[in-house]
Structure formats: C-alpha cells, structure tokens
Amino acid sequence: MSDPQPSMFDGSVLSDVRDPYPMFAAMRQAQRVPSVDVQGLTFHLLLRYDDVAAAFKMPDVFSSKIMRQVMGPVMGRTILEMDGREHTMHRGLLSHAFRPQAIERCRTTIVEPLVDDLVGRIRRNGKRADLVAQLTTTYPLIVIAKLAGVPIDDYAQFQRWSLAIIGYRNTHPEPGLAASRALKEYLAPVVAQRRAEPKEDLISDLVQAEVDGHRLSDDEIFAFLLLLLPAGAETTFRLLGNVLYALLRHPEALDLVRSDRSHLHWALEETLRWEPPLLGTARMTTRAVTVGDTEIPADARVSIMMGPANRDEAHYPDADRFDIHRHADDHLSFGLGKHFCLGYHLARLEVTSAVNAVLDHLPNLRLDAQEECWIQGVSFRSPNKLPVVFDG
Ligand code: HEM
C-alpha cells in the first residue's frame, strides 16, 4: 500500500470525509503499527482491537501526559492529562456525581422533561424536521449545563465555544484559545457566586472539594469545566445523531426497536462500535515498547484509534456491517482502564431517552427521501443533517 495521506488526519481540513474506515483497514493490513505525520509530528497508530485494548490497560507505558499538548492550551490542566495518584485523586472529586444512581436521578428532573419538550416542539411544527438542527445539537449541551449549574442565555454561542475548544489545533490555535478565554470569562462570576453560596450542582461540588487538604483554585475549577462542558456536549450530540442515522438507514432495525424497546440497548452498543463519535485519543510512551513486530521508542506519540479497532475483522467478523443482533458490548468507544469515560452513564441515559421520545412522539418516522444526508468526519464523526418525515 502507498503511504497513508498525513492530511487525512487533520479533521479541520477534511471534516467532510464520508468514510475513513477503508483507509484504516488498508493501513492495518499493510503494517501492524503504521506511523504518520500529523502537522509535522510523527504519530504511531494502533489500529488493531487487541493493541488498542492493551495500550489502554498499560497507563505506565502509554502515558496520558501528552494531553497537555493536545488539549492543555485550551482546557488547562485536566484529569485527561494526569497519570497515577494525581489522576485518581482528581477524578475522585467528580466520580460520585457521575455514578449510575446520581445520573439516574437526572432522568426525571432534567433529561426526560427536556427531551419531551424538544420533541413536542418538533411534532407541533409539522410533519418534517431536521433532527440535527432541532434536537441533537442543543439537547446534550442543555443537560450538561444544567448539571454543572451554568446558566446559559445563548446556546448557539455556547455551542460555538465548545466546538472551537474541542476542535483545538495547535497549527491554527486562535479560535480555540479565544473560545477558551471567552468561556472562562463567562464562568468566572458563576464560580465566584457558588463559592459564596453553594447549591446542588457540579460547580458547587468543585468549589467545596479538597485534594490533599487544599481547596481547588479557580484555574483548577475552570479546567474541570472546560473539559466537562465540551466533552459532555460534543460527543453526546454526535452519538445521538449517529444512533438515529443508523436506525433510519436500517429500517428493519428501526422497526424492531420501535416494537420492542429492549432492542434499543443493542442498537446503541452497535452504533458505538460501528460509528463512534470520537475515533481516537493520544498517548506518549514512557519507555520503548514492542507491539507485535514493531518497536515504538520512548517518548513517542501514539494514536490509540478506537474507531478503527472497533472495525477490526479479527475481533468482529463482518465488522463494517451495522447489526444489532451482534450483541457486542466490548467496543472501545468510551476508552478503557483508568481514563474510561466519566460521562458514560450520562451519555447512555441521554441517548436512550431521546430515541425513546422520538419513537413515541413522531409516528412512522423515516428519512426524507427528497434530501441526502451522511455521516462525516475523521477525528469526530456525526451526520451533517437528519432530514426526516413523520405522520401527524
Ligand atoms: C457519546 C459520548 C461520549 C464518548 C464516546 C466519550 C468518549 C470518551 C473517551 C474515549 C474517553 C477516554 C479518553 C482517553 O482515555 O484519553 C473519555 C474520557 C472522558 N469523558 Fe467522555 N465520552 C462521551 C461522553 C461524555 C460525557 C457526557 C461526559 C461528561 C459529562 C464525558 C466526560 C469525560 C471525562 C471527564 C473524561 C476524562 C476521564 C479521565 O481522564 O479520567 N464524556 N470519554
């Protein structure tokens, strides 16, 4: 195979890529650990299921400290970049707020009323809609903002900041840095207010939290929020779009889920495997390590590619096919090990509540045959739009 195209990995340039998976499959077949240049830096790519899973489970060798370079400039020092005890201590400050029982409480207080309201508006507006513009884009953002305790007047502005932060590129840093500054300015008075008068929300948890006997500084709190708000909004909105897209494109699966909602669990798992919203993450080696026949040197940058690993034929036969009967819940889309996604339960609750509301309130929902839509992106993937029609 010819050398992979380095520019393929620059999501900001090629975000309209429809299907990067054949390219990843060809790379995986040609070489166990291919390396690519991304913006002048060499990355070693892990594309096989077993290699990705093993790397996640060896945080001492595949360190997260590289996240300092990847997201640090816009987010500050977050748990994403921490290793060892420091990571455990800081992650522990939030883990109780994201545990299943705590998240389950938001079902009736935040998630279901909100999604019923949004889907109700879609229904009242007529018999056609774009579910991306009218549902998926704003809904997870509103949920995480409410959980955090951040009042939002202008959701579009907030969405633009989140996009710019999570899409940060060091070759084109200014939009991300500007969004990070603006969001911090926006959050500063809210944090000050919660310090004076704590409430029942995440910011109040953070202002009262202590690590080794010290309260968190404002910068530490901003770092948590600058990770949580975009992470909570961006990935979940994309996943919800991908689940709806997968079901609408596979009417037999949609019918099954519509008639028996217990299949929704597997539709969600299969979408996470087949089209995860986030394709990869990064690590840095702390020492030389051998993967198969390839030695990766110490201090090397490694791309851990969950999306391609989820399509590894050696692990999932007929991996490119969306099949809710596969019942595979061992995909790698939320990561694995110490940094396993903190928002896992929340994301699942949000997506299942939204799909249930859409199926309950929009009868005979189907794609609008008059308009085309597709999933696009390389770093992040989601549908460009979801034009649908339904019966009144
Ligand atoms: C569909 C939705 C989501 C996906 C696919 C996803 C994916 C991931 C992945 C792959 C990681 C591991 C990164 C690494 O190891 O380098 C991660 C970590 C994380 N996620 Fe998510 N995420 C989702 C939703 C959320 C939500 C809703 C929140 C919060 C509200 C969230 C907060 C976090 C945080 C705080 C971490 C860092 C955990 C740590 O470093 O210990 N995520 N996520």
Short mmCIF file of N, CA, C and O and ligand atoms in Angstrom, two decimals, residues 56 67 79-80 87 91 98 144 227-228 231-232 235-236 239 277-278 281 283 306 333-335 338-343 346-347, ligand 1:
data_model
loop_
_atom_site.label_atom_id
_atom_site.label_comp_id
_atom_site.label_asym_id
_atom_site.label_seq_id
_atom_site.Cartn_x
_atom_site.Cartn_y
_atom_site.Cartn_z
N PHE A 56 -4.51 0.80 26.37
CA PHE A 56 -5.34 1.46 27.40
C PHE A 56 -5.05 0.87 28.79
O PHE A 56 -5.13 1.55 29.80
N MET A 67 -1.71 14.70 26.66
CA MET A 67 -2.93 15.51 26.58
C MET A 67 -2.67 16.97 26.95
O MET A 67 -3.45 17.85 26.64
N ILE A 79 -7.96 16.26 34.17
CA ILE A 79 -7.69 14.85 34.50
C ILE A 79 -7.29 14.05 33.28
O ILE A 79 -6.67 13.02 33.41
N LEU A 80 -7.65 14.53 32.08
CA LEU A 80 -7.26 13.82 30.85
C LEU A 80 -5.75 13.62 30.77
O LEU A 80 -5.28 12.63 30.25
N HIS A 87 -4.14 11.54 39.17
CA HIS A 87 -5.35 11.31 38.39
C HIS A 87 -6.45 10.73 39.27
O HIS A 87 -7.60 11.19 39.24
N ARG A 91 -9.90 12.71 39.73
CA ARG A 91 -11.08 12.05 39.14
C ARG A 91 -12.09 11.73 40.25
O ARG A 91 -13.30 11.84 40.06
N PHE A 98 -21.12 11.36 38.83
CA PHE A 98 -21.40 10.68 37.57
C PHE A 98 -21.73 9.20 37.74
O PHE A 98 -21.83 8.48 36.77
N ILE A 144 -25.83 19.12 30.19
CA ILE A 144 -24.58 19.24 30.96
C ILE A 144 -24.51 20.63 31.63
O ILE A 144 -24.02 20.75 32.75
N LEU A 227 -13.25 21.05 30.44
CA LEU A 227 -13.28 19.68 29.91
C LEU A 227 -14.72 19.17 29.87
O LEU A 227 -15.19 18.64 28.87
N LEU A 228 -15.44 19.34 30.98
CA LEU A 228 -16.76 18.71 31.10
C LEU A 228 -17.80 19.29 30.13
O LEU A 228 -18.58 18.54 29.55
N ALA A 231 -16.87 18.24 26.52
CA ALA A 231 -16.89 16.77 26.42
C ALA A 231 -18.32 16.27 26.54
O ALA A 231 -18.75 15.38 25.80
N GLY A 232 -19.08 16.87 27.45
CA GLY A 232 -20.47 16.44 27.66
C GLY A 232 -21.36 16.78 26.50
O GLY A 232 -22.26 16.03 26.13
N THR A 235 -19.50 15.14 22.28
CA THR A 235 -19.51 13.72 21.94
C THR A 235 -20.94 13.17 21.96
O THR A 235 -21.31 12.37 21.11
N THR A 236 -21.74 13.62 22.92
CA THR A 236 -23.07 13.04 23.06
C THR A 236 -23.99 13.47 21.91
O THR A 236 -24.78 12.68 21.41
N LEU A 239 -23.05 11.27 19.10
CA LEU A 239 -23.51 9.88 19.26
C LEU A 239 -25.02 9.78 18.99
O LEU A 239 -25.48 8.87 18.31
N PRO A 277 -18.57 8.48 18.03
CA PRO A 277 -18.43 9.91 17.73
C PRO A 277 -16.98 10.39 17.73
O PRO A 277 -16.64 11.36 17.07
N LEU A 278 -16.13 9.68 18.49
CA LEU A 278 -14.73 10.08 18.63
C LEU A 278 -13.88 8.89 18.21
O LEU A 278 -14.01 7.82 18.78
N THR A 281 -7.72 8.67 20.53
CA THR A 281 -7.16 9.52 21.56
C THR A 281 -5.63 9.37 21.49
O THR A 281 -5.13 8.65 20.62
N ARG A 283 -1.58 9.10 23.36
CA ARG A 283 -0.73 8.74 24.50
C ARG A 283 0.71 9.03 24.13
O ARG A 283 1.05 9.21 22.96
N MET A 306 -9.68 4.01 18.54
CA MET A 306 -10.80 3.15 18.94
C MET A 306 -11.73 2.84 17.76
O MET A 306 -12.23 1.73 17.64
N SER A 333 -15.20 2.40 22.46
CA SER A 333 -15.51 3.80 22.16
C SER A 333 -15.48 4.74 23.35
O SER A 333 -15.35 5.95 23.19
N PHE A 334 -15.63 4.23 24.56
CA PHE A 334 -15.51 5.09 25.75
C PHE A 334 -14.13 4.96 26.39
O PHE A 334 -13.92 5.40 27.52
N GLY A 335 -13.17 4.36 25.68
CA GLY A 335 -11.86 4.13 26.26
C GLY A 335 -11.92 2.90 27.17
O GLY A 335 -12.89 2.14 27.17
N LYS A 338 -8.06 3.32 33.43
CA LYS A 338 -8.13 4.44 34.39
C LYS A 338 -8.87 5.65 33.83
O LYS A 338 -9.51 6.40 34.56
N HIS A 339 -8.73 5.91 32.53
CA HIS A 339 -9.34 7.11 31.96
C HIS A 339 -10.68 6.81 31.29
O HIS A 339 -11.19 7.64 30.53
N PHE A 340 -11.23 5.64 31.58
CA PHE A 340 -12.53 5.28 30.99
C PHE A 340 -13.51 6.45 31.18
O PHE A 340 -13.57 7.07 32.25
N CYS A 341 -14.28 6.73 30.14
CA CYS A 341 -15.12 7.93 30.13
C CYS A 341 -15.96 8.09 31.40
O CYS A 341 -16.72 7.22 31.77
N LEU A 342 -15.84 9.27 31.97
CA LEU A 342 -16.59 9.58 33.18
C LEU A 342 -18.07 9.80 32.87
O LEU A 342 -18.94 9.60 33.72
N GLY A 343 -18.36 10.23 31.65
CA GLY A 343 -19.73 10.58 31.28
C GLY A 343 -20.52 9.43 30.67
O GLY A 343 -21.63 9.63 30.16
N LEU A 346 -24.17 9.04 31.80
CA LEU A 346 -24.96 10.19 31.36
C LEU A 346 -25.23 10.11 29.86
O LEU A 346 -26.37 10.31 29.40
N ALA A 347 -24.20 9.81 29.08
CA ALA A 347 -24.36 9.73 27.62
C ALA A 347 -25.42 8.68 27.26
O ALA A 347 -26.29 8.91 26.43
C1 HEM B 1 -21.00 9.60 23.47
C2 HEM B 1 -20.46 10.11 24.34
C3 HEM B 1 -19.02 10.01 24.79
C4 HEM B 1 -17.93 9.35 24.27
C5 HEM B 1 -17.88 8.46 23.04
C6 HEM B 1 -16.82 9.64 25.14
C7 HEM B 1 -15.55 9.12 24.97
C8 HEM B 1 -14.54 9.26 25.88
C9 HEM B 1 -13.24 8.60 25.80
C10 HEM B 1 -12.79 7.71 24.65
C11 HEM B 1 -12.52 8.96 26.87
C12 HEM B 1 -11.11 8.47 27.22
C13 HEM B 1 -10.07 9.41 26.73
C14 HEM B 1 -8.69 8.88 26.98
O1 HEM B 1 -8.50 7.80 27.59
O2 HEM B 1 -7.72 9.52 26.51
C15 HEM B 1 -13.35 9.85 27.65
C16 HEM B 1 -12.94 10.44 28.82
C17 HEM B 1 -13.71 11.36 29.48
N1 HEM B 1 -15.02 11.71 29.21
FE1 HEM B 1 -16.16 11.02 27.73
N2 HEM B 1 -17.25 10.47 26.12
C18 HEM B 1 -18.59 10.72 25.96
C19 HEM B 1 -19.42 11.47 26.74
C20 HEM B 1 -19.01 12.15 27.84
C21 HEM B 1 -19.86 12.94 28.70
C22 HEM B 1 -21.36 13.11 28.53
C23 HEM B 1 -19.04 13.47 29.66
C24 HEM B 1 -19.37 14.37 30.80
C25 HEM B 1 -20.40 14.96 31.07
C26 HEM B 1 -17.70 12.99 29.44
C27 HEM B 1 -16.61 13.28 30.21
C28 HEM B 1 -15.40 12.67 30.12
C29 HEM B 1 -14.29 12.94 31.02
C30 HEM B 1 -14.29 13.91 32.18
C31 HEM B 1 -13.24 12.12 30.62
C32 HEM B 1 -11.83 12.05 31.22
C33 HEM B 1 -11.75 10.89 32.17
C34 HEM B 1 -10.35 10.73 32.75
O3 HEM B 1 -9.38 11.24 32.17
O4 HEM B 1 -10.25 10.10 33.79
N3 HEM B 1 -17.73 12.18 28.33
N4 HEM B 1 -14.57 10.00 27.03
#
